[in-house]
Amino acid sequence: VQLQASGGGLVQPGGSLRLSCAASGSILSINAAGWYRQAPGKQRELVAAIASDGSTNYADSVKGRFTISRDNAKNTVYLQMSSLKPEDTARYYCNADVWIRTGVRGSYWGQGTQVTVSS
């Protein structure tokens, strides 16, 4: 099972980016997933999460600016980021709890994608 994160880049303050996290390999589906970020010298923190029923939760620092969503048919999770701020600069990682086969789940991490917000 692999998680491929993409969509990062350099963006000006106030701009937008959409991150994607695609699961591939022998999986049935994504159960739940989350996006985390880690800035230099800081601990990794949860940014947004989406449960199997589609319910979501967000870090206070991104509420109203970021939206997590999923496409079950594509086994992909997205993070739409708007009104980006310099303090959003970090490497963003996706984590997914994946159904490998009936009754068996595994947790996997993507390789991360860099988001830099700067003028």
XYZ file of N, CA, C and O in Angstrom:
476
model
N 0.855 -1.191 0.000
C 0.000 0.000 0.000
C 0.891 1.241 0.000
O 1.846 1.336 0.778
N 0.556 2.178 -0.871
C 1.313 3.436 -0.929
C 0.361 4.615 -0.887
O -0.736 4.547 -1.454
N 0.796 5.667 -0.212
C 0.065 6.924 -0.236
C 0.936 7.941 -0.956
O 2.082 8.172 -0.560
N 0.396 8.525 -2.005
C 1.147 9.497 -2.790
C 0.541 10.870 -2.570
O -0.574 11.137 -3.018
N 1.299 11.730 -1.911
C 0.838 13.101 -1.680
C 1.389 14.010 -2.772
O 2.535 13.874 -3.188
N 0.560 14.933 -3.203
C 0.987 15.872 -4.241
C 0.221 17.174 -4.100
O -0.737 17.266 -3.333
N 0.656 18.177 -4.848
C -0.064 19.441 -4.887
C 0.587 20.587 -4.160
O 0.098 21.722 -4.211
N 1.691 20.325 -3.467
C 2.362 21.399 -2.759
C 3.067 22.350 -3.714
O 3.129 22.115 -4.918
N 3.595 23.430 -3.149
C 4.311 24.383 -3.975
C 4.504 25.696 -3.245
O 4.260 25.795 -2.040
N 4.924 26.683 -4.007
C 5.131 28.033 -3.497
C 3.928 28.891 -3.871
O 3.528 28.923 -5.047
N 3.367 29.562 -2.893
C 2.185 30.390 -3.133
C 2.306 31.660 -2.313
O 2.919 31.661 -1.240
N 1.728 32.728 -2.824
C 1.753 33.998 -2.093
C 0.726 34.000 -0.980
O -0.284 33.276 -1.047
N 0.949 34.796 0.041
C -0.066 34.926 1.096
C -1.419 35.292 0.502
O -1.501 36.130 -0.403
N -2.451 34.638 1.019
C -3.794 34.837 0.497
C -4.159 33.891 -0.631
O -5.320 33.833 -1.040
N -3.198 33.152 -1.108
C -3.437 32.231 -2.217
C -4.024 30.910 -1.771
O -4.329 30.704 -0.586
N -4.171 30.007 -2.747
C -4.790 28.703 -2.488
C -3.965 27.581 -3.095
O -3.245 27.783 -4.087
N -4.109 26.431 -2.507
C -3.520 25.199 -3.038
C -4.459 24.056 -2.702
O -5.189 24.115 -1.695
N -4.409 23.019 -3.520
C -5.148 21.800 -3.197
C -4.177 20.638 -3.164
O -3.506 20.351 -4.172
N -4.098 19.991 -2.026
C -3.261 18.811 -1.869
C -4.092 17.562 -2.132
O -5.279 17.521 -1.805
N -3.443 16.560 -2.705
C -4.090 15.275 -2.952
C -3.285 14.170 -2.295
O -2.055 14.238 -2.228
N -3.985 13.159 -1.842
C -3.338 11.979 -1.261
C -4.035 10.767 -1.831
O -5.181 10.475 -1.477
N -3.352 10.074 -2.719
C -3.940 8.933 -3.402
C -3.382 7.629 -2.852
O -2.158 7.465 -2.775
N -4.267 6.734 -2.481
C -3.868 5.423 -1.986
C -3.863 4.435 -3.139
O -4.797 4.395 -3.939
N -2.805 3.631 -3.206
C -2.712 2.636 -4.263
C -2.204 1.324 -3.687
O -1.696 1.267 -2.580
N -2.326 0.295 -4.484
C -1.931 -1.032 -4.021
C -3.151 -1.873 -3.718
O -4.263 -1.565 -4.129
N -2.930 -2.934 -2.978
C -4.015 -3.867 -2.691
C -4.843 -3.373 -1.512
O -4.626 -3.765 -0.364
N -5.776 -2.509 -1.805
C -6.650 -1.998 -0.750
C -8.103 -2.107 -1.188
O -8.404 -2.175 -2.381
N -8.968 -2.147 -0.215
C -10.400 -2.118 -0.501
C -10.911 -0.683 -0.516
O -11.636 -0.271 -1.424
N -10.526 0.070 0.513
C -10.995 1.454 0.623
C -10.246 2.161 1.753
O -9.565 1.524 2.558
N -10.389 3.485 1.769
C -9.872 4.277 2.877
C -10.952 4.373 3.943
O -12.086 4.743 3.654
N -10.595 4.053 5.163
C -11.542 4.155 6.267
C -11.594 5.576 6.782
O -12.638 6.216 6.788
N -10.482 6.100 7.193
C -10.379 7.468 7.708
C -9.015 8.005 7.301
O -8.101 7.242 6.969
N -8.891 9.327 7.308
C -7.626 9.909 6.871
C -7.417 11.263 7.516
O -8.373 11.893 7.995
N -6.178 11.704 7.508
C -5.877 13.010 8.061
C -4.697 13.630 7.352
O -3.873 12.934 6.753
N -4.654 14.944 7.423
C -3.506 15.693 6.939
C -2.781 16.292 8.148
O -3.425 16.868 9.041
N -1.485 16.129 8.158
C -0.635 16.662 9.211
C 0.382 17.602 8.562
O 0.622 17.529 7.354
N 0.993 18.426 9.383
C 2.066 19.261 8.860
C 3.168 19.394 9.907
O 2.922 19.280 11.115
N 4.345 19.613 9.391
C 5.491 19.785 10.272
C 6.380 20.881 9.706
O 6.883 20.771 8.586
N 6.542 21.928 10.493
C 7.435 23.025 10.126
C 8.794 22.775 10.777
O 8.886 22.064 11.781
N 9.863 23.339 10.219
C 11.195 23.148 10.800
C 11.233 23.526 12.274
O 10.765 24.592 12.667
N 11.756 22.620 13.097
C 11.888 22.891 14.518
C 10.622 22.716 15.318
O 10.608 22.984 16.523
N 9.553 22.274 14.661
C 8.279 22.094 15.356
C 7.814 20.651 15.258
O 8.261 19.892 14.393
N 6.904 20.306 16.154
C 6.334 18.964 16.128
C 5.295 18.843 15.018
O 4.675 19.826 14.609
N 5.122 17.641 14.565
C 4.070 17.379 13.579
C 2.717 17.591 14.254
O 2.503 17.133 15.384
N 1.821 18.259 13.549
C 0.506 18.542 14.114
C -0.586 18.128 13.129
O -0.410 18.194 11.914
N -1.715 17.739 13.702
C -2.875 17.395 12.887
C -3.525 18.677 12.380
O -3.824 19.582 13.148
N -3.754 18.717 11.090
C -4.383 19.873 10.466
C -5.869 19.627 10.248
O -6.706 20.465 10.581
N -6.185 18.469 9.677
C -7.579 18.147 9.372
C -7.730 16.640 9.283
O -6.777 15.942 8.914
N -8.910 16.162 9.610
C -9.174 14.724 9.547
C -10.579 14.492 9.040
O -11.473 15.323 9.226
N -10.747 13.347 8.389
C -12.063 12.971 7.895
C -12.309 11.512 8.277
O -11.446 10.656 8.075
N -13.474 11.269 8.837
C -13.814 9.925 9.305
C -14.511 9.130 8.204
O -14.808 9.647 7.123
N -14.780 7.862 8.510
C -15.410 6.989 7.530
C -16.806 7.472 7.141
O -17.255 7.228 6.016
N -17.458 8.171 8.063
C -18.812 8.666 7.753
C -18.804 10.045 7.110
O -19.861 10.634 6.901
N -17.587 10.542 6.851
C -17.472 11.847 6.203
C -17.384 13.017 7.155
O -17.181 14.155 6.714
N -17.528 12.766 8.435
C -17.408 13.866 9.394
C -15.969 14.349 9.432
O -15.032 13.585 9.186
N -15.814 15.635 9.720
C -14.491 16.248 9.656
C -14.176 17.016 10.938
O -15.072 17.408 11.687
N -12.904 17.214 11.166
C -12.490 18.128 12.221
C -11.191 18.798 11.809
O -10.443 18.264 10.993
N -10.987 19.985 12.362
C -9.877 20.822 11.940
C -9.146 21.428 13.130
O -9.741 21.660 14.190
N -7.877 21.703 12.927
C -7.136 22.490 13.912
C -7.723 23.899 13.921
O -8.163 24.408 12.881
N -7.722 24.508 15.093
C -8.292 25.855 15.205
C -7.621 26.832 14.243
O -8.270 27.745 13.724
N -6.348 26.623 13.999
C -5.583 27.571 13.186
C -5.989 27.559 11.713
O -5.655 28.494 10.977
N -6.702 26.520 11.280
C -7.072 26.444 9.866
C -8.579 26.434 9.638
O -9.032 26.408 8.484
N -9.356 26.446 10.695
C -10.817 26.418 10.544
C -11.287 27.593 9.711
O -10.856 28.733 9.910
N -12.167 27.282 8.771
C -12.689 28.321 7.898
C -11.816 28.604 6.690
O -12.235 29.308 5.767
N -10.615 28.059 6.658
C -9.700 28.276 5.530
C -9.388 26.986 4.784
O -9.167 27.008 3.577
N -9.331 25.870 5.494
C -8.989 24.586 4.887
C -10.224 23.685 4.873
O -11.052 23.733 5.794
N -10.303 22.848 3.851
C -11.386 21.874 3.756
C -10.823 20.522 3.342
O -10.148 20.416 2.315
N -11.111 19.519 4.137
C -10.702 18.152 3.797
C -11.888 17.439 3.160
O -13.042 17.627 3.589
N -11.599 16.651 2.144
C -12.671 15.907 1.476
C -12.099 14.597 0.945
O -10.889 14.375 0.990
N -12.981 13.743 0.460
C -12.531 12.442 -0.026
C -13.330 12.044 -1.255
O -14.498 12.421 -1.402
N -12.686 11.279 -2.114
C -13.332 10.675 -3.274
C -13.134 9.180 -3.112
O -12.058 8.641 -3.400
N -14.162 8.504 -2.639
C -14.033 7.074 -2.340
C -13.768 6.241 -3.593
O -13.076 5.228 -3.541
N -14.313 6.663 -4.707
C -14.121 5.913 -5.952
C -12.660 5.943 -6.406
O -12.179 5.011 -7.048
N -11.967 7.022 -6.042
C -10.564 7.165 -6.441
C -9.605 6.860 -5.297
O -8.393 6.976 -5.478
N -10.146 6.508 -4.136
C -9.296 6.278 -2.954
C -8.332 7.442 -2.733
O -7.125 7.251 -2.529
N -8.887 8.623 -2.803
C -8.091 9.840 -2.702
C -8.711 10.791 -1.679
O -9.940 10.903 -1.602
N -7.831 11.438 -0.939
C -8.245 12.448 0.040
C -7.613 13.776 -0.369
O -6.468 13.801 -0.824
N -8.369 14.844 -0.214
C -7.905 16.161 -0.626
C -7.858 17.117 0.563
O -8.581 16.945 1.544
N -7.022 18.124 0.418
C -7.012 19.225 1.363
C -6.998 20.518 0.562
O -5.985 20.844 -0.061
N -8.133 21.196 0.537
C -8.224 22.489 -0.121
C -7.817 23.558 0.875
O -8.431 23.684 1.938
N -6.786 24.309 0.521
C -6.267 25.335 1.415
C -6.462 26.703 0.773
O -6.021 26.917 -0.366
N -7.103 27.592 1.489
C -7.360 28.936 0.991
C -6.876 29.956 2.009
O -6.627 29.617 3.164
N -6.785 31.197 1.568
C -6.333 32.286 2.446
C -5.058 31.892 3.182
O -4.936 32.062 4.400
N -4.132 31.360 2.432
C -2.902 30.844 3.039
C -2.078 31.957 3.673
O -2.043 33.094 3.170
N -1.439 31.594 4.782
C -0.620 32.522 5.548
C 0.817 31.997 5.617
O 1.031 30.786 5.501
N 1.775 32.870 5.835
C 3.162 32.389 5.961
C 3.317 31.313 7.030
O 4.131 30.397 6.868
N 2.519 31.397 8.074
C 2.628 30.384 9.134
C 2.068 29.018 8.731
O 2.204 28.058 9.485
N 1.464 28.931 7.566
C 1.035 27.629 7.041
C 2.196 26.886 6.357
O 2.047 25.728 5.962
N 3.316 27.562 6.221
C 4.473 26.938 5.582
C 4.937 25.731 6.379
O 5.204 25.830 7.580
N 5.009 24.590 5.719
C 5.385 23.334 6.374
C 5.416 22.231 5.329
O 4.977 22.425 4.185
N 5.889 21.093 5.759
C 5.747 19.904 4.931
C 4.466 19.211 5.389
O 4.279 18.993 6.602
N 3.596 18.920 4.437
C 2.298 18.340 4.729
C 2.311 16.838 4.417
O 2.743 16.423 3.332
N 1.831 16.080 5.384
C 1.797 14.626 5.258
C 0.356 14.128 5.363
O -0.422 14.640 6.163
N 0.054 13.113 4.581
C -1.249 12.473 4.745
C -1.058 11.134 5.453
O -0.029 10.477 5.313
N -2.051 10.809 6.216
C -2.102 9.526 6.906
C -3.468 8.925 6.644
O -4.475 9.629 6.703
N -3.494 7.647 6.335
C -4.778 7.014 6.062
C -4.861 5.668 6.761
O -3.883 4.912 6.812
N -6.038 5.422 7.281
C -6.386 4.126 7.850
C -7.142 3.390 6.750
O -8.220 3.827 6.348
N -6.541 2.315 6.279
C -7.004 1.691 5.038
C -7.496 0.270 5.286
O -6.860 -0.493 6.026
N -8.608 -0.065 4.668
C -9.065 -1.450 4.681
C -8.250 -2.222 3.633
O -8.328 -1.946 2.439
N -7.443 -3.198 4.123
C -6.633 -4.013 3.223
C -7.475 -5.168 2.678
O -7.404 -5.511 1.496
N -8.231 -5.770 3.550
C -9.206 -6.782 3.179
C -10.237 -6.812 4.293
O -10.084 -6.155 5.315
N -11.282 -7.550 4.103
C -12.358 -7.545 5.078
C -11.833 -7.877 6.468
O -11.209 -8.917 6.687
N -12.065 -6.947 7.391
C -11.672 -7.154 8.774
C -10.240 -6.795 9.099
O -9.824 -6.879 10.258
N -9.472 -6.363 8.105
C -8.061 -6.040 8.334
C -7.784 -4.618 7.873
O -8.026 -4.269 6.705
N -7.267 -3.808 8.795
C -6.933 -2.419 8.456
C -5.463 -2.161 8.737
O -4.849 -2.829 9.571
N -4.923 -1.198 8.051
C -3.555 -0.770 8.297
C -3.467 0.739 8.214
O -4.293 1.377 7.556
N -2.469 1.313 8.878
C -2.271 2.762 8.867
C -1.003 3.084 8.096
O 0.041 2.466 8.328
N -1.104 4.046 7.194
C 0.017 4.355 6.319
C 0.220 5.866 6.226
O -0.722 6.656 6.387
N 1.479 6.237 5.937
C 1.844 7.639 5.758
C 2.320 7.880 4.333
O 3.021 7.026 3.754
N 1.974 9.042 3.814
C 2.541 9.476 2.550
C 3.900 10.102 2.780
O 4.325 10.322 3.929
N 4.581 10.457 1.698
C 5.950 10.954 1.789
C 6.009 12.441 2.101
O 7.076 12.963 2.413
N 4.882 13.119 2.020
C 4.875 14.537 2.318
C 5.022 15.392 1.076
O 5.640 14.975 0.087
N 4.468 16.575 1.164
C 4.607 17.550 0.086
C 4.805 18.924 0.724
O 4.133 19.263 1.697
N 5.745 19.678 0.170
C 6.133 20.958 0.781
C 5.189 22.078 0.339
O 4.911 22.235 -0.857
N 4.729 22.829 1.317
C 3.931 24.028 1.061
C 4.691 25.221 1.627
O 5.035 25.236 2.812
N 4.966 26.188 0.763
C 5.664 27.398 1.185
C 4.814 28.607 0.828
O 4.443 28.785 -0.339
N 4.498 29.395 1.840
C 3.691 30.599 1.643
C 4.592 31.805 1.867
O 5.030 32.079 2.985
N 4.855 32.511 0.792
C 5.796 33.620 0.872
C 5.579 34.573 -0.287
O 5.193 34.165 -1.384
N 5.822 35.847 -0.016
C 5.724 36.836 -1.088
C 7.100 37.060 -1.718
O 7.232 37.847 -2.654
